[in-house]
CSV table of C-alpha atoms and ligand atoms in Angstrom, one decimal:
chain,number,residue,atom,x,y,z
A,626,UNK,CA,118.8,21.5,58.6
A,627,UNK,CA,115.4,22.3,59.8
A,628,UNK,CA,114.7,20.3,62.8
A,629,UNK,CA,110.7,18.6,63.5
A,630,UNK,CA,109.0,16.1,65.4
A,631,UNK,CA,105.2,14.7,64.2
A,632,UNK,CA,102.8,13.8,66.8
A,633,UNK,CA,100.2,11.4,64.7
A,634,UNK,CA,103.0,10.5,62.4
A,635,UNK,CA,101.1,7.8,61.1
A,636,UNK,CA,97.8,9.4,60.0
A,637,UNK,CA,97.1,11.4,57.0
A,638,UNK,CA,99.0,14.5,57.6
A,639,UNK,CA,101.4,12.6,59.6
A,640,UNK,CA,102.6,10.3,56.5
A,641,UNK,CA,101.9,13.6,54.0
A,642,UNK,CA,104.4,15.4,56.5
A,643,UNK,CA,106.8,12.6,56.1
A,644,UNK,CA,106.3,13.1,51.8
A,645,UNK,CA,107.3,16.8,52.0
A,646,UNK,CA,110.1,15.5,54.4
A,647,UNK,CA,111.4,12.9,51.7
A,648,UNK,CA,111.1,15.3,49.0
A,649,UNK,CA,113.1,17.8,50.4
A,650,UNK,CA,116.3,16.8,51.6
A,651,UNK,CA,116.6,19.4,54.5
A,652,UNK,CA,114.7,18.7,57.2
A,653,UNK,CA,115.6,16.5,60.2
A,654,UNK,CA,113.0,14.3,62.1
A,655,UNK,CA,113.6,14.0,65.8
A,656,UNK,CA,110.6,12.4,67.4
A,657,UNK,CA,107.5,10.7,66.2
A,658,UNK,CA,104.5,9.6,68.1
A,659,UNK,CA,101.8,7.6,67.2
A,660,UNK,CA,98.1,6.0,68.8
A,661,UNK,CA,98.9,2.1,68.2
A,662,UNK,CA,100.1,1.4,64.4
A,663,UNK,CA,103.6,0.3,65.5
A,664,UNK,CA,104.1,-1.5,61.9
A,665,UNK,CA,104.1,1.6,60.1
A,666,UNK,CA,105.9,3.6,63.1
A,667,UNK,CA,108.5,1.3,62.6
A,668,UNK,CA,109.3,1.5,59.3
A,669,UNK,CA,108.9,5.4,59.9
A,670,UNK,CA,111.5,5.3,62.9
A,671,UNK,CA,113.9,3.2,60.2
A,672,UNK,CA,113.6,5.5,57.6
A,673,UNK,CA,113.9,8.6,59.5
A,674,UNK,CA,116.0,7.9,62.6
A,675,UNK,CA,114.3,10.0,65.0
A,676,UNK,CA,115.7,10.1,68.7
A,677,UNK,CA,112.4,9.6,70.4
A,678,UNK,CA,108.9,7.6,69.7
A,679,UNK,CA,105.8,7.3,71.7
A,680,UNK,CA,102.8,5.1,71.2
A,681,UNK,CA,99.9,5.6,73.2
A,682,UNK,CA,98.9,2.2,74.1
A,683,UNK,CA,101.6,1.2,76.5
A,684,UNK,CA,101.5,-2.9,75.1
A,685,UNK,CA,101.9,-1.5,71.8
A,686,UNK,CA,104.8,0.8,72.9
A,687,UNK,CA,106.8,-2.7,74.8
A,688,UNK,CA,106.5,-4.1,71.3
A,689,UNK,CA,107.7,-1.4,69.6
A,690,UNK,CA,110.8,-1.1,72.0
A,691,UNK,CA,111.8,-5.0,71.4
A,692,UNK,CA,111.4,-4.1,67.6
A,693,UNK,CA,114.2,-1.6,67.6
A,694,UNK,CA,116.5,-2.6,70.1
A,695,UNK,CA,118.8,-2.5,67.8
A,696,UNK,CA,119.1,1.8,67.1
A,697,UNK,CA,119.8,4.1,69.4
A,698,UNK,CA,116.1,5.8,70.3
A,699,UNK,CA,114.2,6.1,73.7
A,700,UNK,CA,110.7,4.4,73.3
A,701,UNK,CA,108.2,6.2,75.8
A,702,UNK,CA,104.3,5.8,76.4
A,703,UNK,CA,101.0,7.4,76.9
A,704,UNK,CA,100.7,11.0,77.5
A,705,UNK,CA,104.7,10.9,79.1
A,706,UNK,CA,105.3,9.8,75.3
A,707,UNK,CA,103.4,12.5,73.8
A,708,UNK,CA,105.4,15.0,76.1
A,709,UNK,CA,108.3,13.9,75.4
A,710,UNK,CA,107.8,14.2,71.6
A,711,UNK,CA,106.3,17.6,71.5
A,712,UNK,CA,109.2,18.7,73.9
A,713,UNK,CA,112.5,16.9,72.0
A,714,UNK,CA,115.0,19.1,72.3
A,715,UNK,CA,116.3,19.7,69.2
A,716,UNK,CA,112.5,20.2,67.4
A,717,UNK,CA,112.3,23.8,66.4
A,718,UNK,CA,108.7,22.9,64.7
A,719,UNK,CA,106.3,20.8,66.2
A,720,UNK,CA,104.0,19.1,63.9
A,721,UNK,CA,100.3,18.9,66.1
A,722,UNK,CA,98.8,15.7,63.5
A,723,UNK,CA,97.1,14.0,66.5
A,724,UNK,CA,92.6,13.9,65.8
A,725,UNK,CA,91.0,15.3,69.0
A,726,UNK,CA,91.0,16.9,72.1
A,727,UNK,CA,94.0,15.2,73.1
A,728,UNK,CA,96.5,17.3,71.5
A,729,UNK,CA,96.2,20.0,73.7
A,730,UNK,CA,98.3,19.3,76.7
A,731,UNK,CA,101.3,18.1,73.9
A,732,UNK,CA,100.8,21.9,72.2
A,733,UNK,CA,100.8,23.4,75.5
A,734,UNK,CA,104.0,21.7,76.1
A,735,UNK,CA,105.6,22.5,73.0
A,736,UNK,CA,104.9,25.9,73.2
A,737,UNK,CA,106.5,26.1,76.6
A,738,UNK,CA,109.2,24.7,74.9
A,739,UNK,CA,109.7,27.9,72.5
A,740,UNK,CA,108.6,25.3,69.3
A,741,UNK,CA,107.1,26.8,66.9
A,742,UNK,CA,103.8,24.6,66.1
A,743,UNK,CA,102.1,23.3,62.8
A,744,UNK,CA,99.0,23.1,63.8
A,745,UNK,CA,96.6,20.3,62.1
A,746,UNK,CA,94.8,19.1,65.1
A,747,UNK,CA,92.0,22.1,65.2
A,748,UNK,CA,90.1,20.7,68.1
A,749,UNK,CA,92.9,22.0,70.8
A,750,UNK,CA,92.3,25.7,69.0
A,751,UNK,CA,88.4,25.0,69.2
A,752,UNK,CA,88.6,24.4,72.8
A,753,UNK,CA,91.6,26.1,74.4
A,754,UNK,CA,92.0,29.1,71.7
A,755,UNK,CA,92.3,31.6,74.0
A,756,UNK,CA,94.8,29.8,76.6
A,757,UNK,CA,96.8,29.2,73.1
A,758,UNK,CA,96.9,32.3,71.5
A,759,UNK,CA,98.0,34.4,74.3
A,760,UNK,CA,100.8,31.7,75.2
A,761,UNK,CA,102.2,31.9,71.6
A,762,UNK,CA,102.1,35.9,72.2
A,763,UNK,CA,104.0,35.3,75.4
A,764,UNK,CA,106.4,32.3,74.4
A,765,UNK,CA,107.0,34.5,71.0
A,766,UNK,CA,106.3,31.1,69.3
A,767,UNK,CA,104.7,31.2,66.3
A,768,UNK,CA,101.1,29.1,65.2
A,769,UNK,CA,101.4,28.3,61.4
A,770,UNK,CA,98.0,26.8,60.2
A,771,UNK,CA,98.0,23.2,58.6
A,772,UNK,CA,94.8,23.0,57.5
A,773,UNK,CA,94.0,23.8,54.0
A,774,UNK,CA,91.1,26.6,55.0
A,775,UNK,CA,93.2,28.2,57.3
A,776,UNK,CA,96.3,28.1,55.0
A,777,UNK,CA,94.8,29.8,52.5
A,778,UNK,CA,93.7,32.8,54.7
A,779,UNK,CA,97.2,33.0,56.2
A,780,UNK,CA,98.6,32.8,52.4
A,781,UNK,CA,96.0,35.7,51.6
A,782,UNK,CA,97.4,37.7,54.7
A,783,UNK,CA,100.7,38.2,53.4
A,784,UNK,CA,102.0,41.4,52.9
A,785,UNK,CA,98.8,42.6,54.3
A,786,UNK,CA,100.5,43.9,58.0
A,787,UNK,CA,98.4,46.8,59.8
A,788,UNK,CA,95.4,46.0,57.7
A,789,UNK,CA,92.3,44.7,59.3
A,790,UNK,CA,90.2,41.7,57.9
A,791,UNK,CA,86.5,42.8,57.6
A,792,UNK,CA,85.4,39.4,57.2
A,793,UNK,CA,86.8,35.6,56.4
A,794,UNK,CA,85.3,34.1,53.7
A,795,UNK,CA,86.0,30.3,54.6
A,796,UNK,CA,85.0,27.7,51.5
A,797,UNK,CA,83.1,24.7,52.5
A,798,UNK,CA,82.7,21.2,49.4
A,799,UNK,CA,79.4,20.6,51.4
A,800,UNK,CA,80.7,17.3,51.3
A,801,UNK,CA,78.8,13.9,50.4
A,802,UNK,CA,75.3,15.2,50.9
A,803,UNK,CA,75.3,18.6,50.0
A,804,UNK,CA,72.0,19.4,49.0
A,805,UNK,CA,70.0,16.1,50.8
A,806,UNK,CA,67.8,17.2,53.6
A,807,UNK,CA,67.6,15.4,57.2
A,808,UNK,CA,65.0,13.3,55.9
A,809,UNK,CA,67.3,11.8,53.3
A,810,UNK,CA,70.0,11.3,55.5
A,811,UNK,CA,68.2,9.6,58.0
A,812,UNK,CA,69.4,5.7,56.3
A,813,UNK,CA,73.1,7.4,55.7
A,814,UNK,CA,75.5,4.3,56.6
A,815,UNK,CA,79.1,4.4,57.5
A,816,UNK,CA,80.6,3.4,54.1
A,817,UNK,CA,78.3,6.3,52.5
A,818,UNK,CA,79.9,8.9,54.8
A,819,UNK,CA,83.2,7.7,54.7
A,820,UNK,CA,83.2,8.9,50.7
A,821,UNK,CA,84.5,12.5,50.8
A,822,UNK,CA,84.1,13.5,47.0
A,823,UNK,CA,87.8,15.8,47.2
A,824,UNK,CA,89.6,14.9,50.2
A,825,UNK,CA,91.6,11.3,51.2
A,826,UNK,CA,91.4,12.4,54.9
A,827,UNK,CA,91.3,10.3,58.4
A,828,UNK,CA,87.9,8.7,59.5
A,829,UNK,CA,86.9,10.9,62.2
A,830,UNK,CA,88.0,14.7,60.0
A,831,UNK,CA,86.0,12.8,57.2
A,832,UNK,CA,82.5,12.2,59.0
A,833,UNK,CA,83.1,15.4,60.7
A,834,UNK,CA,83.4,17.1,56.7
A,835,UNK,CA,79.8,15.1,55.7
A,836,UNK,CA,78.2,16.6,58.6
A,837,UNK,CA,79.9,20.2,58.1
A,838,UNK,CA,80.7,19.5,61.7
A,839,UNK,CA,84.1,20.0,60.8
A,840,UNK,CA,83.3,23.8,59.0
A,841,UNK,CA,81.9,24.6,62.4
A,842,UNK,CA,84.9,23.7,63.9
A,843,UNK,CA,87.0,25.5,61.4
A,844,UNK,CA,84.6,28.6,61.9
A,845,UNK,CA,85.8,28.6,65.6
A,846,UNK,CA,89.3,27.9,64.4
A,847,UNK,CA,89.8,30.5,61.9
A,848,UNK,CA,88.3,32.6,65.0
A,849,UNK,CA,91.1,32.2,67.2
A,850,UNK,CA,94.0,32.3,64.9
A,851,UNK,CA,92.9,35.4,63.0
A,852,UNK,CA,91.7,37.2,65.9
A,853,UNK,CA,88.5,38.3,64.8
A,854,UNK,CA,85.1,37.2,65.8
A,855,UNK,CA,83.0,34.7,65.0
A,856,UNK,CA,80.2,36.7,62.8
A,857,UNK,CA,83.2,37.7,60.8
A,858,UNK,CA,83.9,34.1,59.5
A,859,UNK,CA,81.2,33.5,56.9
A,860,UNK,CA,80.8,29.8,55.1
A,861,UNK,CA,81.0,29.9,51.6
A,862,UNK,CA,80.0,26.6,49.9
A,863,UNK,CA,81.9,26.3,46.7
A,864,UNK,CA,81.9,22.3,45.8
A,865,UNK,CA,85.0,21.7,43.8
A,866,UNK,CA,87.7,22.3,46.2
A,867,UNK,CA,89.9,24.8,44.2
A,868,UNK,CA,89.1,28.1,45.9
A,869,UNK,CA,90.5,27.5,49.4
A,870,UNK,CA,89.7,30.2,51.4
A,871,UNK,CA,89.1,34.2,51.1
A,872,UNK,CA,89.9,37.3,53.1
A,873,UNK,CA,88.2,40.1,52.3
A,874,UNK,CA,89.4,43.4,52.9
A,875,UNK,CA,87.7,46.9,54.8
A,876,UNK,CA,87.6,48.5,51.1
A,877,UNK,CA,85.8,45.2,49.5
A,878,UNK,CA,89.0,43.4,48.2
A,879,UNK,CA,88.7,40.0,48.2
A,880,UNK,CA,91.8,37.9,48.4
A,881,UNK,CA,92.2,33.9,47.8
A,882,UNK,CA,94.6,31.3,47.5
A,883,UNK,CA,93.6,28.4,44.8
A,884,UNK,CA,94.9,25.1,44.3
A,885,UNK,CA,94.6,21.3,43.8
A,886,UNK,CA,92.9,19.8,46.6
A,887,UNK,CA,96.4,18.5,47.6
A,888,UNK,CA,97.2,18.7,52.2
A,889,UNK,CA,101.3,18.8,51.3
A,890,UNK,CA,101.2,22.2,49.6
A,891,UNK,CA,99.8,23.7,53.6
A,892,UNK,CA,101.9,20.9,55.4
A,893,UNK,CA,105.1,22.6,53.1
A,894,UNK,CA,103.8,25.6,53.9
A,895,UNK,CA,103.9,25.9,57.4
A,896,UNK,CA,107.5,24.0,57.5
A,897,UNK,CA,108.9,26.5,55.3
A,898,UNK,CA,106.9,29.5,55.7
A,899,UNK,CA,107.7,32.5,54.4
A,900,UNK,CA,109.5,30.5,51.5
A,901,UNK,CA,108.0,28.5,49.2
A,902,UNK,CA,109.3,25.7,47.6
A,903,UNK,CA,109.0,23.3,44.8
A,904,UNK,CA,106.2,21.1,45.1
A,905,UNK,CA,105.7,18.2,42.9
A,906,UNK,CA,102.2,17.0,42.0
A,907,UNK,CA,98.8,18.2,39.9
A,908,UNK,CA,98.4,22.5,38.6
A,909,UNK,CA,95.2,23.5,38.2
A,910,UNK,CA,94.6,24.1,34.5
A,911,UNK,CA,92.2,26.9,34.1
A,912,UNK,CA,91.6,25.6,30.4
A,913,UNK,CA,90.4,22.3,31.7
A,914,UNK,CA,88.7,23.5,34.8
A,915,UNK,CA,84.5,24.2,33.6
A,916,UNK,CA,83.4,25.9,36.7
A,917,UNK,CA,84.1,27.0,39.9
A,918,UNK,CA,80.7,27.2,41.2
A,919,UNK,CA,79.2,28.8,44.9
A,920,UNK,CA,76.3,28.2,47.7
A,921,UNK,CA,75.1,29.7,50.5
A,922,UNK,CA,75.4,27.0,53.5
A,923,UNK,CA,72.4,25.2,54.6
A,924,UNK,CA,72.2,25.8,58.6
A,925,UNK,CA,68.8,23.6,57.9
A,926,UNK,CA,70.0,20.3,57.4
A,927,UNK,CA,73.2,20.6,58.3
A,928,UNK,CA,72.3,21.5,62.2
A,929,UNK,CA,76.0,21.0,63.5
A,930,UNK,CA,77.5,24.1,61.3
A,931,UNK,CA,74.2,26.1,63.5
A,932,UNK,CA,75.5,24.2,66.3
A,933,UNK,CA,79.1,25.2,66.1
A,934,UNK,CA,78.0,29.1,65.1
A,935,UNK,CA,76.3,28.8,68.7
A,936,UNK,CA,79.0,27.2,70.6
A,937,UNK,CA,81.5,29.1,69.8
A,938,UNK,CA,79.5,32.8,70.2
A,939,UNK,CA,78.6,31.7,73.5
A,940,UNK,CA,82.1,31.1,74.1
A,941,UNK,CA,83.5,29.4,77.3
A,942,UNK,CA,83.2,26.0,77.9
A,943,UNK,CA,80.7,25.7,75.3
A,944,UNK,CA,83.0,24.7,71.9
A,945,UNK,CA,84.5,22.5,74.5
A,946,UNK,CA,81.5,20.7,74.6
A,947,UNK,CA,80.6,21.0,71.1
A,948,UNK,CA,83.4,19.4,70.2
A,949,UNK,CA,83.6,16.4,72.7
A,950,UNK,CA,80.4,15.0,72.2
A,951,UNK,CA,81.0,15.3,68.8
A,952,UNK,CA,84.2,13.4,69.4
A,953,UNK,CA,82.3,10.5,71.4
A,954,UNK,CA,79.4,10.8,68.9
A,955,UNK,CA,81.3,10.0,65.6
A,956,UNK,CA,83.3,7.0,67.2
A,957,UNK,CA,79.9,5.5,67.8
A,958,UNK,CA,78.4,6.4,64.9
A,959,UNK,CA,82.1,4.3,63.3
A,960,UNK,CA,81.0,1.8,65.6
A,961,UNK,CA,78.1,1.6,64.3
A,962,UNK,CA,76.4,1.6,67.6
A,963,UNK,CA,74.1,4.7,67.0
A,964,UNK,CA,72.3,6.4,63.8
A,965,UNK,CA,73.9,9.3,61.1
A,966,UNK,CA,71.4,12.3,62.8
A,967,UNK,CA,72.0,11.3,66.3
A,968,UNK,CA,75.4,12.9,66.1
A,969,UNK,CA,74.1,16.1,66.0
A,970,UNK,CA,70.9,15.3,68.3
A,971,UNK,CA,74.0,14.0,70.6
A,972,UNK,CA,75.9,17.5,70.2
A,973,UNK,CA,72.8,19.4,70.9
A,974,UNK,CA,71.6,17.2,74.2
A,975,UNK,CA,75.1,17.9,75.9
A,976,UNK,CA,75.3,21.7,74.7
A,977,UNK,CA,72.0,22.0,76.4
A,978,UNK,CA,72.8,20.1,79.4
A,979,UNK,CA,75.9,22.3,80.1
A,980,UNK,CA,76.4,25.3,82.0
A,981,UNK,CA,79.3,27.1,80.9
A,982,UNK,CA,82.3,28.6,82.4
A,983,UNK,CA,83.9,31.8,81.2
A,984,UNK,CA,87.8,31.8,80.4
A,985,UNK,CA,88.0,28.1,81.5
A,986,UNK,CA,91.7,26.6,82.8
A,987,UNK,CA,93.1,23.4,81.0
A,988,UNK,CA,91.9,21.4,83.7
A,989,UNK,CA,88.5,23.1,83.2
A,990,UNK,CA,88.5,22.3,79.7
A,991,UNK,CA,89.1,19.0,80.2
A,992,UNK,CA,86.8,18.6,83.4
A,993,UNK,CA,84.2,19.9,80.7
A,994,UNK,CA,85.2,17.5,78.1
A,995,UNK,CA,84.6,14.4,80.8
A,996,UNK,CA,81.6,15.8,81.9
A,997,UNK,CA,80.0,15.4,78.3
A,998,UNK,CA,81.5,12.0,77.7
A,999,UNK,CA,80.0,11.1,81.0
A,1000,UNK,CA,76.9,12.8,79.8
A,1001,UNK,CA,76.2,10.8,75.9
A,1002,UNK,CA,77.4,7.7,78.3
A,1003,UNK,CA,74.0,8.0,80.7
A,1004,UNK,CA,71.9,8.8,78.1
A,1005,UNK,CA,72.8,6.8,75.2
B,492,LIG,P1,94.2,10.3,61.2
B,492,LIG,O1,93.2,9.5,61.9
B,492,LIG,O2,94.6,9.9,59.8
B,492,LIG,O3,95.6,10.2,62.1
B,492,LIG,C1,95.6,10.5,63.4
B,492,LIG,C2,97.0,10.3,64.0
B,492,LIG,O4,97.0,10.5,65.4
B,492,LIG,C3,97.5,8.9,63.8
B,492,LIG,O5,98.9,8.9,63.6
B,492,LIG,C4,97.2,8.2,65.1
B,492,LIG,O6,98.0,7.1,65.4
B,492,LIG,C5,97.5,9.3,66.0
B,492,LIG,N1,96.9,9.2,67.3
B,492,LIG,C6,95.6,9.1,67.6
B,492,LIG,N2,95.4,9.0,68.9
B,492,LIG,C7,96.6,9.2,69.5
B,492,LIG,C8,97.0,9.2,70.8
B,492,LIG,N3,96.2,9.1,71.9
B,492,LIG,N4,98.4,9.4,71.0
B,492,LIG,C9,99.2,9.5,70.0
B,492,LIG,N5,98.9,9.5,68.7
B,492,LIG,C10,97.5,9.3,68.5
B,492,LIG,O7,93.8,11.8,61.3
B,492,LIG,P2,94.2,13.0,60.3
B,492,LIG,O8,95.6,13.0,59.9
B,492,LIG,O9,93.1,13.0,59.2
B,492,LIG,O10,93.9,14.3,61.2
B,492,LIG,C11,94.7,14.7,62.2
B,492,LIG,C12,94.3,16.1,62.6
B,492,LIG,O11,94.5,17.0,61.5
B,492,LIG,C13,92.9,16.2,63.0
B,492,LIG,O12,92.7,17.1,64.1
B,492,LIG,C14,92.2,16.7,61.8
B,492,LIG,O13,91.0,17.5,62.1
B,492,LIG,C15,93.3,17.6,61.2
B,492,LIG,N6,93.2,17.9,59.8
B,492,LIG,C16,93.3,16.8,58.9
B,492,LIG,C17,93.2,17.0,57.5
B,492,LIG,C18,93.5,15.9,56.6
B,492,LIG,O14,93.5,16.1,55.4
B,492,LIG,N7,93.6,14.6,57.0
B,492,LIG,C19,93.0,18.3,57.0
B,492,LIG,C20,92.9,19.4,58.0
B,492,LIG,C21,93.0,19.1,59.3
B,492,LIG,P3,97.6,5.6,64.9
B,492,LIG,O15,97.7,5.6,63.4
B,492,LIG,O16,98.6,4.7,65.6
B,492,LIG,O17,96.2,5.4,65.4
B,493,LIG,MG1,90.1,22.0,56.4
């Protein structure tokens, strides 16, 4: 029995973690954690008999406890709850499925731990990369990449030891406006943004992908995990969502992993990697499939992919930055309380504003990450 616990059990990956769990029959869940959805953590706890859940919100958490009074599981809270999960005793893997900067503290934990982690939540590598990496060198723990991108270019790694990568070749949809200017997206509405044309994906990873916000933070991502440098990672716009990602090689071989646009083949992945099993769902049929089709990126219109290229050469607390007041930006832009362009005017006013640290602590990184949300707060 392979032995797990999900943090953000109850978003996209989370539940798609759960599939591969049901469809295979050995893996063991020992602790769940979730923001405030205690109706579907519920039926999750019921179903998969963990030993530990944690809600964030501490009312929600009470409820949840009176809920299941009946089984034998500790019910914990906030980020004690998150620690606890990440740090469950008998997890070998730790499944990072939280969105934002709030996963890092849990990773760190787990890590500490000697857990292995599959890592979904990319904004702890964007912003603590460095403190990460080296910890998984020291804890001999190991970082197996969740998302699809990132997948791929560990998939195209294999067998591949001693040999360097002369460049990543990470594939973009362009998502819902690729090939709209700034003008055009000027009116661009929640609903309009919220319409990912290959990917069912949570709210905030899904505004992030229309505003290539999200490449940029994959860019600085794919950075950390593959150890090379950011000039290396180049954006290849390729709409239908079949070639994943690309590594290409010192002698010009190119190597790719292609697919359905389906997040459980990665999720299985990383829980079973270096075996792969049986996985139930769409092939691609190259008889059926017309084209597969490729752009350049447009650093133009799309400002936070130039944004993100800048943040994370400069290095420090910059990506930090980047990435927070993206994080503040989008939930107002879902709360409809600012325009579709101001995300990125936001992300560029607080880059600016900053002066950045070199090799910054945990508590630096998250000094920096206040600092901007206290930032977007006086000025918008
Ligand atoms: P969702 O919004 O669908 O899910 C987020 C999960 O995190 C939910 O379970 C949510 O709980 C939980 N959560 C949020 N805040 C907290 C908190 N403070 N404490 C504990 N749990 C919390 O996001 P996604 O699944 O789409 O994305 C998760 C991560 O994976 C992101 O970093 C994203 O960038 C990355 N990713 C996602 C992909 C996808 O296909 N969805 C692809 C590649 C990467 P609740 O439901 O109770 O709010
Ligand atoms: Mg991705």
């Amino acid at each position: 029995m392979k032995k797990i616990a999900i943090l953000g059990s109850t978003g996209s990956i989370g539940t798609q973690t759960l599939e591969v769990v049901r469809a295979n029959k050995d893996i063991e869940v020992t602790a769940l954690a979730a923001g405030s959805n205690i109706d579907l953590l519920e039926k999750q706890i019921r179903e998969f008999s963990p030993k530990i859940a944690a809600v964030w919100n501490e009312e929600k958490a009470k409820e949840l406890k009176d809920r299941v009074r009946d089984l034998d599981i500790r019910v914990e809270s906030g980020m004690d709850g998150l620690l606890a999960v990440a740090t469950e005793l008998g997890a070998e893997i730790v499944v990072t499925a939280v969105v934002g900067m709030i996963g890092i503290r849990p990773t760190i934990a787990a890590m500490n731990a000697g857990k292995d982690i599959a890592l979904a939540n990319k904004e702890t590598l964007v912003t603590a990369g460095h403190i990460i990496m080296s910890l998984a060198k020291e804890k001999h723990v190991r970082i197996l990449p969740v998302d699809s991108e990132h997948s791929a270019i560990f998939q195209s790694l294999n067998g591949e030891t001693g040999n360097k990568i002369h460049k990543i070749l990470l594939t973009a949809s362009g998502g819902p406006f690729r090939g709209w200017t700034r003008e055009q997206m000027k009116g661009v509405q929640v609903e309009d943004a919220l319409k990912h044309p290959n990917w069912t994906m949570g709210r905030k990873i899904t505004i992030d992908s229309s505003t290539m916000v999200n490449k940029g933070l994959e860019v600085m991502e794919a950075r950390w995990l593959f150890g090379v440098e950011m000039d290396q990672v180049q954006v290849v716009v390729q709409p239908q969502s079949v070639i994943h990602s690309m590594v290409e090689y010192e002698d010009g071989a190119v190597i790719a992993q292609l697919g359905t646009p389906d997040m459980k083949l990665p999720i299985q992945y990383a829980l079973y990697y270096p075996e792969r099993r049986f996985l139930a769902g769409d092939r691609l049929d190259f008889a059926k499939l017309a084209q597969i089709t490729f752009e350049a990126p447009d650093f133009e219109n799309f400002h936070g992919l130039s944004l993100a290229y800048k943040a994370g050469r400069r290095g420090g607390t910059l990506p930090t930055v980047f990435n927070a007041a993206n994080e503040r930006a989008v939930q107002k832009f879902l709360d409809r309380e600012i325009g579709y362009l101001t995300i990125t005017d936001m992300i560029e006013a607080a880059m600016e504003h900053h002066t950045v640290k070199e090799n910054p602590t945990v508590e630096e990184i998250l000094a920096a990450e206040q600092e901007t949300y206290d930032f977007i707060e006086s000025r918008w």
